[in-house]
Tab-separated table of C-alpha atoms in Angstrom:
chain	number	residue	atom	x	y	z
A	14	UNK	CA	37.116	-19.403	-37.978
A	15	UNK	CA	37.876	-23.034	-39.331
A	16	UNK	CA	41.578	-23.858	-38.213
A	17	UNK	CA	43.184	-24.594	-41.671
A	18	UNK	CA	41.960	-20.252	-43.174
A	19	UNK	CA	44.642	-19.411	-40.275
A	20	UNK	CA	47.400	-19.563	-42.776
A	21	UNK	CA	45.914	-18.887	-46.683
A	22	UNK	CA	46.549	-21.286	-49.547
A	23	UNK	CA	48.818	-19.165	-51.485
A	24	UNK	CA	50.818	-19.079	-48.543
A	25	UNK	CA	50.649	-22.635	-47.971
A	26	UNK	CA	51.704	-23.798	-51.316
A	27	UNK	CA	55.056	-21.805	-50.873
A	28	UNK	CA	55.328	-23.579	-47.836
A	29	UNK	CA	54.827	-26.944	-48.774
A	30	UNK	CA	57.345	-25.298	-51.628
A	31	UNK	CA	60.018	-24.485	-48.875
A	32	UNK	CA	59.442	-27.923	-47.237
A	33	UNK	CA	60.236	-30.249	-50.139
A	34	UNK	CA	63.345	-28.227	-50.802
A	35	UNK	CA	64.401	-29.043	-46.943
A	36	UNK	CA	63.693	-32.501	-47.248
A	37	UNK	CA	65.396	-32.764	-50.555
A	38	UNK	CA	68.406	-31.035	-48.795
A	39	UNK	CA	68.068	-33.191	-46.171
A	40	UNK	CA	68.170	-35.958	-47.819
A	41	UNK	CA	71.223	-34.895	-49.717
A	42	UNK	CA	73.165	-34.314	-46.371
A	43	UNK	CA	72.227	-36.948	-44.319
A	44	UNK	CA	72.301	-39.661	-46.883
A	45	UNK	CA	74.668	-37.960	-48.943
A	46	UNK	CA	77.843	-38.934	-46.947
A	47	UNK	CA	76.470	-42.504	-46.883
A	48	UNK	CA	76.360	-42.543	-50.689
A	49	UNK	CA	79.537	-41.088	-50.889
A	50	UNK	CA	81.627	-43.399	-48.664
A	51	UNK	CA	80.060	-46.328	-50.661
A	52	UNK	CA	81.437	-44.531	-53.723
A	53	UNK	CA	85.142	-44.305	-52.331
A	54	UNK	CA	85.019	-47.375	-50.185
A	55	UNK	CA	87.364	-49.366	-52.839
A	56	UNK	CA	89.538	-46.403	-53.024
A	57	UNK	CA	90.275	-45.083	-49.746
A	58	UNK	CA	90.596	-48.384	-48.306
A	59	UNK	CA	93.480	-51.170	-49.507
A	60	UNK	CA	92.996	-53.960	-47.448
A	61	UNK	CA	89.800	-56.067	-45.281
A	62	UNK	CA	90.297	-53.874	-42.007
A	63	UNK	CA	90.567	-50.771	-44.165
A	64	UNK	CA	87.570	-51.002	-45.784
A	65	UNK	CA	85.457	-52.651	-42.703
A	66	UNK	CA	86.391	-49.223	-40.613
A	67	UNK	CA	84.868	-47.446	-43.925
A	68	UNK	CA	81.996	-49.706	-43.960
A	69	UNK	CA	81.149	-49.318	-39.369
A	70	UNK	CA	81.377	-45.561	-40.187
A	71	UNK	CA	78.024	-45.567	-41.755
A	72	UNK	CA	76.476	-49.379	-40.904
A	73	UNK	CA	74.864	-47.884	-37.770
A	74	UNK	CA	73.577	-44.632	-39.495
A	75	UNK	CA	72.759	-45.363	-42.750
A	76	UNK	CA	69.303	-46.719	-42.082
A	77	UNK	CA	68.012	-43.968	-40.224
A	78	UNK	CA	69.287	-41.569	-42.784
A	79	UNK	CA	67.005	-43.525	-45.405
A	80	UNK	CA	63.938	-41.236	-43.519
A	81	UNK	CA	64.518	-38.394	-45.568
A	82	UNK	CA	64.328	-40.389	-48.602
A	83	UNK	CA	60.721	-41.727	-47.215
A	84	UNK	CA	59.927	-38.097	-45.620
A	85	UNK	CA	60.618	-36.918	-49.642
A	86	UNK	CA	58.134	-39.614	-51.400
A	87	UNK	CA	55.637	-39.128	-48.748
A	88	UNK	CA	55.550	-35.587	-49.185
A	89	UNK	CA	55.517	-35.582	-52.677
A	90	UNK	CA	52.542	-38.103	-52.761
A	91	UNK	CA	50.278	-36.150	-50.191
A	92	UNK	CA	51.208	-32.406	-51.147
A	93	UNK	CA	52.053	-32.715	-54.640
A	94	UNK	CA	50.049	-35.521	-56.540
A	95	UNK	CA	50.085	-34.599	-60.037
A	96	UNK	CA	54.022	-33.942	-59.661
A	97	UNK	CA	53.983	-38.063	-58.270
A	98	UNK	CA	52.168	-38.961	-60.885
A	99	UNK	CA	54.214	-37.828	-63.292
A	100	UNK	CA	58.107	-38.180	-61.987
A	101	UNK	CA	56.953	-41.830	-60.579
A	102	UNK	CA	55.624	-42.811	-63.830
A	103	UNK	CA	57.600	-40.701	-65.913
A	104	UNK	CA	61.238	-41.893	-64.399
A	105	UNK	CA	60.220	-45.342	-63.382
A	106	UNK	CA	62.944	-47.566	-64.816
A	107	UNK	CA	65.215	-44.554	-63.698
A	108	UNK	CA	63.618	-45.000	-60.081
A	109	UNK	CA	63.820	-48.803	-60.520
A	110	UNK	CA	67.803	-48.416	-61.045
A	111	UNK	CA	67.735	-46.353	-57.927
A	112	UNK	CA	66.000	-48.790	-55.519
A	113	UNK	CA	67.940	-52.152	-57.053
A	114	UNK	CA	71.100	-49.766	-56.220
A	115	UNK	CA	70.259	-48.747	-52.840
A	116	UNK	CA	69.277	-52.364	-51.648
A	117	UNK	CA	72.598	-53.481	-52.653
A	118	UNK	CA	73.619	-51.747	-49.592
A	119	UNK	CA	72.030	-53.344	-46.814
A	120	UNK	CA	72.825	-56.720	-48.438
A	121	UNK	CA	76.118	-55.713	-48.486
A	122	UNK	CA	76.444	-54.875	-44.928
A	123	UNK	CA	74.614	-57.760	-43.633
A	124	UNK	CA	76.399	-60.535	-46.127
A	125	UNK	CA	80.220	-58.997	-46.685
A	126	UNK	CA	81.345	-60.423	-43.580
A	127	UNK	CA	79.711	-63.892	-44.046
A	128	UNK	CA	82.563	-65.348	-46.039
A	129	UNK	CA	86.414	-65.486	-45.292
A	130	UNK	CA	86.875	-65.639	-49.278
A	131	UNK	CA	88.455	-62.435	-50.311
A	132	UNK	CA	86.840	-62.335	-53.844
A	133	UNK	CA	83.338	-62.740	-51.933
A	134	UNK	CA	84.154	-59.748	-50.283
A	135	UNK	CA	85.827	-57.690	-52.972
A	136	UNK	CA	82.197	-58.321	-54.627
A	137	UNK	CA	80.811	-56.752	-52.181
A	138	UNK	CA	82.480	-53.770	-51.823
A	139	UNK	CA	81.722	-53.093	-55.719
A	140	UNK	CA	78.139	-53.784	-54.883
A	141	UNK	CA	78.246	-50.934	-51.916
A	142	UNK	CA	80.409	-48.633	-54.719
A	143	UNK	CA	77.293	-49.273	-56.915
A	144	UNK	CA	74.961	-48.762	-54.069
A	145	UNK	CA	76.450	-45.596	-53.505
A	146	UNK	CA	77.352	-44.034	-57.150
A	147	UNK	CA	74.150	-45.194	-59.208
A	148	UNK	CA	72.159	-43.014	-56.806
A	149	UNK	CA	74.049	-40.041	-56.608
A	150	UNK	CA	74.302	-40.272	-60.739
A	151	UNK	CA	70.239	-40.707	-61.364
A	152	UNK	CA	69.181	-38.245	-58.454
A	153	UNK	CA	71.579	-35.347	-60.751
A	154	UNK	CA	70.546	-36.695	-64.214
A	155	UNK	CA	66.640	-36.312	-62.645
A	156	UNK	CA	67.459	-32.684	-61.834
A	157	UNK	CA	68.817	-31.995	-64.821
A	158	UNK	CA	66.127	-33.314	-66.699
A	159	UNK	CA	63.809	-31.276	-64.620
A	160	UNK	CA	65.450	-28.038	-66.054
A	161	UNK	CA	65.075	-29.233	-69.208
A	162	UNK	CA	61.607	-29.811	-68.997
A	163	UNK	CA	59.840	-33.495	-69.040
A	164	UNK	CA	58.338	-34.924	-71.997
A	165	UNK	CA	54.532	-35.441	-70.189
A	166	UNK	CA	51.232	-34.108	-71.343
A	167	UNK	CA	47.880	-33.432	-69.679
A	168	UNK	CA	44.640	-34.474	-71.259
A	169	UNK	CA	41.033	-32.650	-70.907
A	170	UNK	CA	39.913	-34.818	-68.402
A	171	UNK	CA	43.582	-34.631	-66.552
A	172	UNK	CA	44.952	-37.761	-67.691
A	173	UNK	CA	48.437	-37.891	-67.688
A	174	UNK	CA	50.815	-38.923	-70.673
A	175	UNK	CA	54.785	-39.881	-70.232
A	176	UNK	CA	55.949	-39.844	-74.333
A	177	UNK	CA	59.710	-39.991	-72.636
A	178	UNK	CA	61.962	-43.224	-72.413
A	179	UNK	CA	64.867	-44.228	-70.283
A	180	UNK	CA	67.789	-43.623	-72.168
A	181	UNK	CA	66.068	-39.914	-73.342
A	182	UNK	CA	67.034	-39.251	-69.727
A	183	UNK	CA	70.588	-40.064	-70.396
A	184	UNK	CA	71.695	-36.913	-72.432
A	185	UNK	CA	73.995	-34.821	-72.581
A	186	UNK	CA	72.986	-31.573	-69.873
A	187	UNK	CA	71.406	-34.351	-67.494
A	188	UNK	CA	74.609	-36.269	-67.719
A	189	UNK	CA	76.706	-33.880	-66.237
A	190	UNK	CA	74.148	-32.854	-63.419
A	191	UNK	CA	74.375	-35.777	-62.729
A	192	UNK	CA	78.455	-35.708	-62.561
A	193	UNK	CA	77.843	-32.539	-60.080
A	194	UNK	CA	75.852	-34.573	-58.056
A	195	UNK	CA	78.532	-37.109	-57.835
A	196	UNK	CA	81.311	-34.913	-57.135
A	197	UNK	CA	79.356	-33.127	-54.397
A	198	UNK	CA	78.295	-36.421	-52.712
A	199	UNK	CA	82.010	-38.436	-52.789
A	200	UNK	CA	83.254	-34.942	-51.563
A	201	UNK	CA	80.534	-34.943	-48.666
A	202	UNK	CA	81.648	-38.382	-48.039
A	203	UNK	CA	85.489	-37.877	-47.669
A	204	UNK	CA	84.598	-35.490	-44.909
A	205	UNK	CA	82.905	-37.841	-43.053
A	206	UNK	CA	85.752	-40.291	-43.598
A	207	UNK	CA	87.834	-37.374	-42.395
A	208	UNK	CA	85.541	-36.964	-39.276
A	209	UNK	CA	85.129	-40.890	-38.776
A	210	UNK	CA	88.520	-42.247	-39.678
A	211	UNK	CA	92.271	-41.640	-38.673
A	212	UNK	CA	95.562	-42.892	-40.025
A	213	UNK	CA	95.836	-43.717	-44.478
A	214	UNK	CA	91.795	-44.092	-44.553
A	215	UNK	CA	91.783	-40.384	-43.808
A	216	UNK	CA	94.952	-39.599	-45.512
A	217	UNK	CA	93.439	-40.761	-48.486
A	218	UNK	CA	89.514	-39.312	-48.241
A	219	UNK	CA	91.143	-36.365	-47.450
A	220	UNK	CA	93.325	-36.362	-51.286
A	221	UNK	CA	90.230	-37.730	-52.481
A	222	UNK	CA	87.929	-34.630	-50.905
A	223	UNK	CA	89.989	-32.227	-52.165
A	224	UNK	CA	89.566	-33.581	-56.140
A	225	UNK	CA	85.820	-33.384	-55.716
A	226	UNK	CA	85.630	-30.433	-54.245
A	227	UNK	CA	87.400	-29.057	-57.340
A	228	UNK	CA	85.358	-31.542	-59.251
A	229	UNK	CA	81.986	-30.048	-57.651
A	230	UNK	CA	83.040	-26.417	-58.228
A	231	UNK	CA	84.166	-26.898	-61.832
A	232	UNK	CA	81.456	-28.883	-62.472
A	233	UNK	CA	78.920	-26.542	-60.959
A	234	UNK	CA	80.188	-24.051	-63.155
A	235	UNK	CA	79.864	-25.929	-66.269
A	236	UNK	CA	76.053	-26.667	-65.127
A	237	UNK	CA	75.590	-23.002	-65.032
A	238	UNK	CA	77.325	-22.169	-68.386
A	239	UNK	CA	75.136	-25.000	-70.044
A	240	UNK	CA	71.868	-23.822	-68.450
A	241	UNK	CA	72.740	-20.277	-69.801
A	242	UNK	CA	73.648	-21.212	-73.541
A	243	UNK	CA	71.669	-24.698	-74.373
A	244	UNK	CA	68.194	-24.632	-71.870
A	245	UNK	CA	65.767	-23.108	-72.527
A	246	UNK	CA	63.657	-21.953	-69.062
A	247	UNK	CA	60.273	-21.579	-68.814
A	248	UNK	CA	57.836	-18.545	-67.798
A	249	UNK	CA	54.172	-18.204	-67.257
A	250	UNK	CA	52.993	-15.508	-69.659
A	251	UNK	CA	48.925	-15.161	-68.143
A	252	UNK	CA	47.634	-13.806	-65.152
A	253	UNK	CA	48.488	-15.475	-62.132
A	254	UNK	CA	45.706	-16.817	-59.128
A	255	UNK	CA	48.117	-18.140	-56.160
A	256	UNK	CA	45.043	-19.290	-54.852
A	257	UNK	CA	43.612	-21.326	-58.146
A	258	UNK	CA	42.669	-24.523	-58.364
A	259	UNK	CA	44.992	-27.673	-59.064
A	260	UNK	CA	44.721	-27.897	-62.639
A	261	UNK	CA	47.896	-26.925	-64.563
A	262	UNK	CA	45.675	-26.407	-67.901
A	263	UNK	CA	44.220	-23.131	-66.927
A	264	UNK	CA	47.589	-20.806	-67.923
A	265	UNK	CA	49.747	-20.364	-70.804
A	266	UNK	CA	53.812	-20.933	-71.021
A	267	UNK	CA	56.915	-19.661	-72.821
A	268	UNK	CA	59.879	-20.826	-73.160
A	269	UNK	CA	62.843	-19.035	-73.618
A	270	UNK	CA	66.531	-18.762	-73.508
A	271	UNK	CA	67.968	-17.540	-69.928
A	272	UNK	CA	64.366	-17.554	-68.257
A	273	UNK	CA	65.760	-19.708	-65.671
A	274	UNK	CA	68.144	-16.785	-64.807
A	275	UNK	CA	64.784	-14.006	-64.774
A	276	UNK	CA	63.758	-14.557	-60.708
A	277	UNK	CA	68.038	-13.793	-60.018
A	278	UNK	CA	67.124	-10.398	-61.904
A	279	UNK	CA	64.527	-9.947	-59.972
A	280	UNK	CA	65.515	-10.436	-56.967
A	281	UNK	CA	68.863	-9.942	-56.621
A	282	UNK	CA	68.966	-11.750	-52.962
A	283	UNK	CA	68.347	-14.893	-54.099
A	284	UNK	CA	72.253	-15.108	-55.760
A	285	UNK	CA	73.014	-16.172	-52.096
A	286	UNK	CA	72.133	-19.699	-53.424
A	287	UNK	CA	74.513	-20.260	-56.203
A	288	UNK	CA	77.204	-18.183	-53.666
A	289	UNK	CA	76.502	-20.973	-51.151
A	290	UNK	CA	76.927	-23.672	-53.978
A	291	UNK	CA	80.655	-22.059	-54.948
A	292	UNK	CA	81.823	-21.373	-50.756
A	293	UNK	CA	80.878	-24.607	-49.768
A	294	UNK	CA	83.167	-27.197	-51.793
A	295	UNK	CA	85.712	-23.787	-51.251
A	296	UNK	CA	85.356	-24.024	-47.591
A	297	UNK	CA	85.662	-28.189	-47.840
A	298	UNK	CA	88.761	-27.701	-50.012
A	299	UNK	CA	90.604	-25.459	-47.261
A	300	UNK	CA	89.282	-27.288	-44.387
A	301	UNK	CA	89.312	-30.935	-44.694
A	302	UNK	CA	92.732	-32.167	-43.624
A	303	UNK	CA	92.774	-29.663	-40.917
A	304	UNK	CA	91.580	-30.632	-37.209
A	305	UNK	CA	88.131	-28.535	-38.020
A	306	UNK	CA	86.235	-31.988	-39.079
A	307	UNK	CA	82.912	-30.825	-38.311
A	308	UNK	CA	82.977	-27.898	-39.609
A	309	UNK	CA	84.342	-28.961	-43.220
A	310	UNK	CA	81.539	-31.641	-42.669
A	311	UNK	CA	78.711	-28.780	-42.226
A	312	UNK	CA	80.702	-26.760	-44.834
A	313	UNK	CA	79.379	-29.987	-46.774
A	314	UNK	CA	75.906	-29.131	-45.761
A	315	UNK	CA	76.444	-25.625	-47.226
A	316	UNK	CA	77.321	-27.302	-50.579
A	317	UNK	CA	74.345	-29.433	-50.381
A	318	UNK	CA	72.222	-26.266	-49.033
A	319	UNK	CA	73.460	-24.167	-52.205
A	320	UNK	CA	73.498	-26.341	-55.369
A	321	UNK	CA	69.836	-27.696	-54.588
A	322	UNK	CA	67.945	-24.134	-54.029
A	323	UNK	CA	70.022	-23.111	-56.618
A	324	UNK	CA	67.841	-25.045	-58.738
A	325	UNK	CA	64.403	-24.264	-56.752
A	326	UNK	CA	65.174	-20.615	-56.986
A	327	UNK	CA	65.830	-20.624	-60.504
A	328	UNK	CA	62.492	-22.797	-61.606
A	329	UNK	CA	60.383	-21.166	-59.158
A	330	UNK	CA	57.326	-21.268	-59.512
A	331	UNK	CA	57.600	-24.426	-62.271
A	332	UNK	CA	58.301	-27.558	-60.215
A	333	UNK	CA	58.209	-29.847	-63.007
A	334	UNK	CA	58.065	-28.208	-66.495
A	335	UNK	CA	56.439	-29.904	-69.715
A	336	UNK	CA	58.937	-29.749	-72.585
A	337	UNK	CA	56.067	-31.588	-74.878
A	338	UNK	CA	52.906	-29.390	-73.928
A	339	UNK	CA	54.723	-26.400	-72.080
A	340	UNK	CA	51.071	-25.248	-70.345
A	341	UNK	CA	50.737	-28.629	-68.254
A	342	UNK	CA	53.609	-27.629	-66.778
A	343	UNK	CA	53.526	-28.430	-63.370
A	344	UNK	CA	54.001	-24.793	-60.615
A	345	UNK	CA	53.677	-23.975	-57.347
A	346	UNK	CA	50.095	-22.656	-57.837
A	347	UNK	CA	48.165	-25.426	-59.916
A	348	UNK	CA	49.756	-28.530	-58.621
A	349	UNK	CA	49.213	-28.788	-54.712
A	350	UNK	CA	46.714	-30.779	-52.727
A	351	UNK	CA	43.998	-28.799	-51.247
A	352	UNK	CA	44.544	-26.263	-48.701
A	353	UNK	CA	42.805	-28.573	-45.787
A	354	UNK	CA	45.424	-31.098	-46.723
A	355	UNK	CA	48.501	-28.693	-46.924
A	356	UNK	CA	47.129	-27.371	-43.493
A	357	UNK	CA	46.844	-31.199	-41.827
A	358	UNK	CA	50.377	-32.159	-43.122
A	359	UNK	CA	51.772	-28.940	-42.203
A	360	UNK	CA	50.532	-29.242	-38.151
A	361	UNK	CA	51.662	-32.959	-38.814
A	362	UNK	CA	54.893	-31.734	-39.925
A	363	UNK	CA	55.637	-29.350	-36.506
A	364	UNK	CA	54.924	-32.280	-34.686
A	365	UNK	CA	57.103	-35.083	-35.888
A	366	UNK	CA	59.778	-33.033	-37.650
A	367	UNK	CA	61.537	-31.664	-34.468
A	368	UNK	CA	61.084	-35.243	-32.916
A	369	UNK	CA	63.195	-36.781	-36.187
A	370	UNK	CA	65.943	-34.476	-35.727
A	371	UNK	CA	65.825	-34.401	-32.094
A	372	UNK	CA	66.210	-38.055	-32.249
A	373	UNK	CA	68.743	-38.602	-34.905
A	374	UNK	CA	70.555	-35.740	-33.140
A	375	UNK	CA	70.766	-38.353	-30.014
A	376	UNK	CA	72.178	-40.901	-32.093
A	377	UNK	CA	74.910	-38.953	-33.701
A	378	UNK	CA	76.063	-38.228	-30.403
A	379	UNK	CA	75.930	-41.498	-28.867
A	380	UNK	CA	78.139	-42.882	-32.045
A	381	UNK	CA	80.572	-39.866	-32.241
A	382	UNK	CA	83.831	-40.536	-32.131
A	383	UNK	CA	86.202	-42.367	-34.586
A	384	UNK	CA	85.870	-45.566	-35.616
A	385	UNK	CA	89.314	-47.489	-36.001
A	386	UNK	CA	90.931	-50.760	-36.848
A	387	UNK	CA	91.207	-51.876	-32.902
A	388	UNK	CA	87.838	-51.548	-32.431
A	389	UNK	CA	86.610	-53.931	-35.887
A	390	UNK	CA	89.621	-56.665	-34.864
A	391	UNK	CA	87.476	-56.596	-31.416
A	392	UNK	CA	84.786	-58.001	-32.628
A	393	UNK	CA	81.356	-57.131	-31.347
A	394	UNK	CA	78.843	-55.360	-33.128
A	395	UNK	CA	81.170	-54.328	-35.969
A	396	UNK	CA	80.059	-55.401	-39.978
């Protein structure tokens, strides 16, 4: 038997499915706390020492976080192509934004320090605040965009059309996605402050944890209102082949009001995702002040965990719908690489995926602790 027909290709498309959802989530909670410390650094912290303990909570981290991030493109470029094609295309000013954002942070942290002049550093702390809240604003507006449904189309000869612009992204629905996403990442990153920090930093992430965790439950709730009255979902109305080939042409699609609620209907077990998106900013909002730091940190994984496959539960099996020719619309079973490729990554995957977290694991524990003012009026290492 040829190794890669030990595991079928219907089965391996959920998979790879399952797999971008972790990565996304990963993403969200490693780098999430990084992008929300950047987003309350001029807020939590009043003066230079203040915000240079913010800043060393995350300076030694931050870069190895940025593998999820690389982990999420490379995965969507070798297991779903079409779906790169079209989101790197489709959203590339949006993606531009991103990338100018997130390199403002490692010039930051390298360059804040340089100068004595307190307006040369003030800059710089907007720049991280930028570095941090662009991000978290674009990733949400993306998402809720993707619910909407894309503006692409798919030729004969599977060409692939973007008829969308920049500022369509910008409306109304996608706006305040993106709002969730920024409430759930500044909340994320008060508990780390709250882990990471002692004395008025942490009095202060903690005030400012608790109004996004109300922020991010409110919010979430008004996402889920708004996807029930003004989206319509999508639904495949032909026969299904889980094992078809990769061309998103071959089946025919509906849209309809409260479609993206059908697979909840179904299958009533899958309301544990929403459930997880509510307790988790709950759990954050009871916990953080208390002397449980971790665990209103991981309750911050929970958030992550909740709101994100609240989304991929809700689409499945669209990944990227078409709101301009509904039938391209981009699933589960006409958009993956072949199944010898899913297979490769997937034994590529078991490999190097325990190594990544066994590694950043090691770091985390190697940097625990608190970092404080003492320690950044030392000197040594500290940005």
């Amino acid at each position: 038997m040829i190794l890669h027909e030990l595991i079928d290709y219907p089965t391996l498309r959920v998979i790879w499915w399952v797999l971008l959802g972790v990565i996304l989530i990963g993403f969200a909670a490693m780098d999430g706390f990084d992008l929300g410390t950047g987003i309350l650094l001029p807020f939590v912290a009043r003066d230079d020492i203040e915000r240079r303990v913010v800043i060393n909570t995350v300076g030694p981290v931050w870069e190895g976080n940025q593998v999820w991030l690389i982990l999420g493109g490379g995965a969507i470029f070798a297991a779903w192509p079409q779906l790169y094609a079209v989101s790197f295309s489709g959203f590339y000013l949006a993606m531009f934004a991103i990338l100018f954002a997130l390199i403002l942070r490692p010039v930051g942290f390298k360059f804040r320090s340089k100068r004595e002049s307190a307006t040369w550093r003030s800059a710089w702390d907007w720049a991280l605040f930028i570095g941090g809240f662009v991000p978290a604003l674009i990733f949400g507006v993306a998402i809720g965009n993707t619910l909407q449904g894309v503006p692409f189309r798919i030729d004969n000869e599977m060409r692939i059309f973007y008829d969308g612009t920049f500022f369509g992204l910008l409306n109304p629905f996608a706006l305040l996605c993106g709002l969730v996403s920024v409430a759930m990442l500044t909340m994320h990153g008060a508990a780390w402050l709250a882990l990471k920090t002692q004395g008025p930093v942490r009095e202060r992430s903690v005030r400012y944890g608790r109004l996004a965790a109300i922020a991010t439950i409110v919010l979430f709730a008004l996402g889920g209102v708004g996807v029930w009255l003004l989206v319509n979902g999508y639904s495949i109305t032909s026969p299904i082949d889980p094992a078809g080939p990769s061309n998103p042409l071959l089946k025919e699609v509906a849209r309809s009001q409260h479609a993206w609620f059908a697979n909840y209907a179904a299958h009533p077990w899958t309301l544990i995702a929403p459930a997880l998106g509510f307790l988790g900013p709950l759990l954050v909002l009871v916990l953080i002040g208390s002397k449980r730091e971790i665990l209103t940190l991981l309750s911050g994984f929970v958030t992550m965990f909740g709101i994100i496959s609240t989304v991929g539960v809700s689409m499945f099996p669209f990944i990227l719908p078409s709101s301009e020719q509904p039938n391209a619309s981009l699933t589960v079973w006409d958009t993956s690489s072949s199944h010898v490729t899913l297979f490769i990554m997937l034994v590529t995957t078991v490999i190097f995926l325990p190594i990544i977290l066994a590694y950043t694991s090691w770091v985390y524990s190697i940097l625990r602790g608190k970092v404080t003012a003492r320690q950044i009026e030392g000197g040594g290492h500290a940005y």
